[in-house]
Short mmCIF file of N, CA, C and O in Angstrom, two decimals:
data_model
loop_
_atom_site.label_atom_id
_atom_site.label_comp_id
_atom_site.label_asym_id
_atom_site.label_seq_id
_atom_site.Cartn_x
_atom_site.Cartn_y
_atom_site.Cartn_z
N MET A 1 93.78 73.99 97.04
CA MET A 1 92.42 73.65 96.66
C MET A 1 91.44 74.63 97.31
O MET A 1 90.36 74.84 96.76
N GLU A 2 91.84 75.18 98.43
CA GLU A 2 91.01 76.18 99.09
C GLU A 2 90.85 77.41 98.18
O GLU A 2 89.77 77.98 98.09
N ARG A 3 91.90 77.77 97.49
CA ARG A 3 91.89 78.95 96.62
C ARG A 3 91.17 78.68 95.30
O ARG A 3 90.53 79.55 94.74
N PHE A 4 91.30 77.45 94.78
CA PHE A 4 90.70 77.07 93.51
C PHE A 4 89.82 75.83 93.68
O PHE A 4 90.13 74.75 93.17
N PRO A 5 88.70 75.95 94.41
CA PRO A 5 87.88 74.76 94.69
C PRO A 5 87.34 74.08 93.44
O PRO A 5 87.19 72.85 93.43
N ASP A 6 87.10 74.82 92.37
CA ASP A 6 86.58 74.22 91.16
C ASP A 6 87.64 73.39 90.43
O ASP A 6 87.31 72.60 89.54
N LEU A 7 88.89 73.55 90.82
CA LEU A 7 89.99 72.78 90.21
C LEU A 7 90.53 71.70 91.14
O LEU A 7 91.57 71.11 90.86
N ALA A 8 89.83 71.45 92.25
CA ALA A 8 90.33 70.53 93.28
C ALA A 8 90.68 69.16 92.72
O ALA A 8 91.74 68.60 93.06
N GLY A 9 89.84 68.60 91.90
CA GLY A 9 90.11 67.27 91.34
C GLY A 9 91.37 67.25 90.51
O GLY A 9 92.20 66.35 90.63
N MET A 10 91.52 68.25 89.67
CA MET A 10 92.70 68.32 88.82
C MET A 10 93.96 68.55 89.67
O MET A 10 95.01 67.98 89.39
N ILE A 11 93.85 69.38 90.69
CA ILE A 11 94.99 69.64 91.56
C ILE A 11 95.42 68.36 92.26
O ILE A 11 96.62 68.05 92.32
N LYS A 12 94.47 67.61 92.79
CA LYS A 12 94.79 66.35 93.46
C LYS A 12 95.49 65.39 92.50
O LYS A 12 96.50 64.78 92.86
N GLN A 13 94.95 65.25 91.33
CA GLN A 13 95.53 64.32 90.36
C GLN A 13 96.92 64.75 89.93
O GLN A 13 97.85 63.95 89.89
N HIS A 14 97.08 66.01 89.61
CA HIS A 14 98.38 66.50 89.15
C HIS A 14 99.41 66.44 90.28
O HIS A 14 100.58 66.16 90.03
N SER A 15 98.98 66.68 91.52
CA SER A 15 99.89 66.57 92.66
C SER A 15 100.39 65.14 92.83
O SER A 15 101.54 64.92 93.19
N ALA A 16 99.52 64.19 92.57
CA ALA A 16 99.90 62.79 92.69
C ALA A 16 100.88 62.37 91.59
O ALA A 16 101.75 61.53 91.81
N ASP A 17 100.76 63.00 90.42
CA ASP A 17 101.56 62.61 89.26
C ASP A 17 102.85 63.41 89.09
O ASP A 17 103.74 62.96 88.37
N ASN A 18 102.95 64.59 89.68
CA ASN A 18 104.03 65.50 89.35
C ASN A 18 104.66 66.08 90.61
O ASN A 18 104.03 66.87 91.31
N ARG A 19 105.89 65.71 90.86
CA ARG A 19 106.59 66.15 92.08
C ARG A 19 106.78 67.67 92.10
O ARG A 19 106.65 68.31 93.14
N PHE A 20 107.12 68.27 90.95
CA PHE A 20 107.31 69.71 90.88
C PHE A 20 106.02 70.44 91.25
O PHE A 20 106.02 71.39 92.05
N PHE A 21 104.90 69.99 90.70
CA PHE A 21 103.62 70.61 90.99
C PHE A 21 103.25 70.45 92.47
O PHE A 21 102.78 71.40 93.10
N ARG A 22 103.50 69.28 93.00
CA ARG A 22 103.22 69.03 94.42
C ARG A 22 104.05 69.99 95.28
O ARG A 22 103.56 70.55 96.26
N SER A 23 105.30 70.22 94.88
CA SER A 23 106.17 71.14 95.61
C SER A 23 105.63 72.57 95.54
O SER A 23 105.66 73.30 96.54
N LEU A 24 105.13 72.98 94.38
CA LEU A 24 104.51 74.30 94.24
C LEU A 24 103.34 74.45 95.21
O LEU A 24 103.19 75.49 95.87
N CYS A 25 102.51 73.42 95.28
CA CYS A 25 101.35 73.46 96.16
C CYS A 25 101.77 73.51 97.63
O CYS A 25 101.15 74.23 98.43
N GLU A 26 102.81 72.76 97.98
CA GLU A 26 103.31 72.80 99.35
C GLU A 26 103.87 74.18 99.68
O GLU A 26 103.61 74.71 100.77
N ASP A 27 104.62 74.76 98.75
CA ASP A 27 105.15 76.11 98.96
C ASP A 27 104.01 77.12 99.13
O ASP A 27 104.08 78.01 99.99
N TYR A 28 102.96 76.95 98.34
CA TYR A 28 101.80 77.83 98.44
C TYR A 28 101.17 77.72 99.83
O TYR A 28 100.88 78.73 100.48
N GLY A 29 100.98 76.50 100.28
CA GLY A 29 100.38 76.29 101.61
C GLY A 29 101.22 76.90 102.72
O GLY A 29 100.68 77.52 103.64
N GLU A 30 102.53 76.74 102.62
CA GLU A 30 103.42 77.32 103.62
C GLU A 30 103.36 78.85 103.59
O GLU A 30 103.34 79.50 104.64
N ALA A 31 103.32 79.42 102.40
CA ALA A 31 103.24 80.88 102.27
C ALA A 31 101.95 81.41 102.87
O ALA A 31 101.95 82.46 103.53
N VAL A 32 100.85 80.71 102.66
CA VAL A 32 99.56 81.13 103.24
C VAL A 32 99.62 81.07 104.76
O VAL A 32 99.15 81.99 105.45
N GLU A 33 100.22 80.01 105.30
CA GLU A 33 100.34 79.90 106.76
C GLU A 33 101.21 81.03 107.33
O GLU A 33 100.86 81.62 108.36
N ILE A 34 102.30 81.33 106.67
CA ILE A 34 103.18 82.41 107.12
C ILE A 34 102.44 83.75 107.05
O ILE A 34 102.53 84.57 107.97
N LEU A 35 101.68 83.97 105.97
CA LEU A 35 100.89 85.19 105.85
C LEU A 35 99.92 85.32 107.02
O LEU A 35 99.82 86.39 107.63
N ARG A 36 99.24 84.26 107.35
CA ARG A 36 98.27 84.30 108.46
C ARG A 36 98.96 84.65 109.77
O ARG A 36 98.43 85.41 110.58
N LYS A 37 100.16 84.11 109.99
CA LYS A 37 100.91 84.43 111.22
C LYS A 37 101.31 85.90 111.25
O LYS A 37 101.19 86.55 112.29
N TRP A 38 101.79 86.42 110.11
CA TRP A 38 102.18 87.83 110.08
C TRP A 38 100.97 88.73 110.22
O TRP A 38 101.05 89.80 110.84
N GLU A 39 99.83 88.34 109.67
CA GLU A 39 98.62 89.16 109.81
C GLU A 39 98.18 89.26 111.27
O GLU A 39 97.60 90.27 111.67
N ALA A 40 98.47 88.23 112.04
CA ALA A 40 98.08 88.22 113.46
C ALA A 40 99.17 88.84 114.35
O ALA A 40 98.95 89.02 115.55
N SER A 41 100.29 89.17 113.79
CA SER A 41 101.43 89.68 114.54
C SER A 41 101.25 91.15 114.90
O SER A 41 100.57 91.90 114.21
N ASN A 42 101.92 91.54 115.97
CA ASN A 42 101.96 92.94 116.37
C ASN A 42 103.31 93.57 116.04
O ASN A 42 103.59 94.69 116.46
N SER A 43 104.12 92.86 115.31
CA SER A 43 105.47 93.31 114.96
C SER A 43 105.43 94.56 114.09
O SER A 43 104.52 94.74 113.27
N SER A 44 106.44 95.37 114.24
CA SER A 44 106.54 96.57 113.39
C SER A 44 106.84 96.19 111.94
O SER A 44 106.64 96.99 111.03
N ARG A 45 107.30 94.97 111.71
CA ARG A 45 107.58 94.48 110.35
C ARG A 45 106.36 93.85 109.70
O ARG A 45 106.43 93.39 108.57
N ARG A 46 105.25 93.84 110.38
CA ARG A 46 104.05 93.15 109.91
C ARG A 46 103.65 93.55 108.49
O ARG A 46 103.43 92.69 107.64
N PHE A 47 103.55 94.84 108.22
CA PHE A 47 103.04 95.29 106.92
C PHE A 47 104.00 94.95 105.79
O PHE A 47 103.58 94.55 104.71
N LYS A 48 105.28 95.10 106.03
CA LYS A 48 106.27 94.74 105.02
C LYS A 48 106.23 93.24 104.75
O LYS A 48 106.25 92.81 103.59
N ARG A 49 106.16 92.45 105.79
CA ARG A 49 106.16 90.98 105.65
C ARG A 49 104.86 90.47 105.01
O ARG A 49 104.91 89.57 104.18
N THR A 50 103.73 91.05 105.38
CA THR A 50 102.48 90.58 104.77
C THR A 50 102.47 90.93 103.28
O THR A 50 101.99 90.15 102.47
N GLY A 51 103.00 92.09 102.94
CA GLY A 51 103.08 92.46 101.52
C GLY A 51 103.94 91.49 100.73
O GLY A 51 103.57 91.06 99.63
N ALA A 52 105.08 91.12 101.30
CA ALA A 52 105.98 90.17 100.63
C ALA A 52 105.31 88.81 100.49
O ALA A 52 105.43 88.15 99.45
N CYS A 53 104.60 88.38 101.52
CA CYS A 53 103.89 87.09 101.46
C CYS A 53 102.81 87.11 100.40
O CYS A 53 102.66 86.14 99.65
N ARG A 54 102.07 88.19 100.34
CA ARG A 54 101.01 88.30 99.33
C ARG A 54 101.58 88.25 97.91
O ARG A 54 101.00 87.63 97.02
N ASP A 55 102.71 88.91 97.72
CA ASP A 55 103.37 88.86 96.41
C ASP A 55 103.80 87.44 96.05
O ASP A 55 103.59 86.98 94.92
N LEU A 56 104.40 86.76 97.02
CA LEU A 56 104.82 85.38 96.79
C LEU A 56 103.62 84.48 96.50
O LEU A 56 103.65 83.67 95.57
N ILE A 57 102.56 84.64 97.24
CA ILE A 57 101.35 83.84 97.04
C ILE A 57 100.78 84.08 95.64
O ILE A 57 100.40 83.13 94.95
N ALA A 58 100.73 85.32 95.22
CA ALA A 58 100.23 85.64 93.87
C ALA A 58 101.09 84.98 92.80
O ALA A 58 100.57 84.43 91.83
N ASP A 59 102.42 85.03 92.98
CA ASP A 59 103.32 84.38 92.03
C ASP A 59 103.10 82.88 91.99
O ASP A 59 103.07 82.27 90.91
N LEU A 60 102.95 82.27 93.16
CA LEU A 60 102.73 80.82 93.21
C LEU A 60 101.39 80.45 92.60
O LEU A 60 101.28 79.43 91.91
N GLU A 61 100.36 81.26 92.82
CA GLU A 61 99.06 81.00 92.20
C GLU A 61 99.18 80.99 90.68
O GLU A 61 98.62 80.13 90.00
N GLN A 62 99.91 81.96 90.15
CA GLN A 62 100.08 82.02 88.70
C GLN A 62 100.84 80.80 88.18
O GLN A 62 100.49 80.25 87.14
N GLU A 63 101.87 80.40 88.90
CA GLU A 63 102.65 79.22 88.50
C GLU A 63 101.79 77.96 88.56
O GLU A 63 101.86 77.10 87.67
N ILE A 64 100.97 77.84 89.59
CA ILE A 64 100.08 76.68 89.72
C ILE A 64 99.10 76.64 88.56
O ILE A 64 98.90 75.60 87.93
N LEU A 65 98.49 77.78 88.26
CA LEU A 65 97.53 77.84 87.15
C LEU A 65 98.21 77.54 85.81
O LEU A 65 97.62 76.86 84.96
N LEU A 66 99.42 78.02 85.63
CA LEU A 66 100.16 77.74 84.41
C LEU A 66 100.44 76.24 84.28
O LEU A 66 100.26 75.66 83.20
N GLU A 67 100.84 75.61 85.36
CA GLU A 67 101.09 74.16 85.34
C GLU A 67 99.81 73.39 85.01
O GLU A 67 99.85 72.43 84.25
N LEU A 68 98.70 73.81 85.58
CA LEU A 68 97.43 73.14 85.28
C LEU A 68 97.04 73.34 83.82
O LEU A 68 96.56 72.42 83.17
N GLN A 69 97.25 74.56 83.32
CA GLN A 69 96.93 74.82 81.91
C GLN A 69 97.82 73.98 80.99
O GLN A 69 97.34 73.43 80.01
N ASN A 70 99.09 73.86 81.35
CA ASN A 70 99.99 73.02 80.56
C ASN A 70 99.52 71.56 80.57
O ASN A 70 99.63 70.87 79.56
N ARG A 71 99.02 71.12 81.68
CA ARG A 71 98.50 69.74 81.76
C ARG A 71 97.29 69.58 80.83
O ARG A 71 97.17 68.60 80.12
N ILE A 72 96.41 70.56 80.85
CA ILE A 72 95.22 70.51 79.99
C ILE A 72 95.64 70.50 78.52
O ILE A 72 95.10 69.76 77.71
N ASP A 73 96.65 71.33 78.20
CA ASP A 73 97.12 71.45 76.82
C ASP A 73 98.00 70.30 76.39
O ASP A 73 98.37 70.20 75.21
N GLY A 74 98.38 69.44 77.36
CA GLY A 74 99.23 68.30 77.03
C GLY A 74 100.68 68.64 76.85
O GLY A 74 101.42 67.93 76.21
N VAL A 75 101.10 69.76 77.45
CA VAL A 75 102.50 70.20 77.33
C VAL A 75 103.33 69.48 78.37
O VAL A 75 102.99 69.25 79.44
#
């Protein structure tokens, strides 16, 4: 909901109704937390790991938006 504040109501409702969607949102939250930890890290793997996290987050965002669009379309 932090990423899509204008869709917060729909996200809450769909999370309550759909276990798969709720799992996507949980995965998204975990990926964001991991990204924040890697961004604060001094590890030599930091740049590789942050890039991978950003890719995963982008994929999850697309999947979340697709699920919401399917809900709107009644699919």
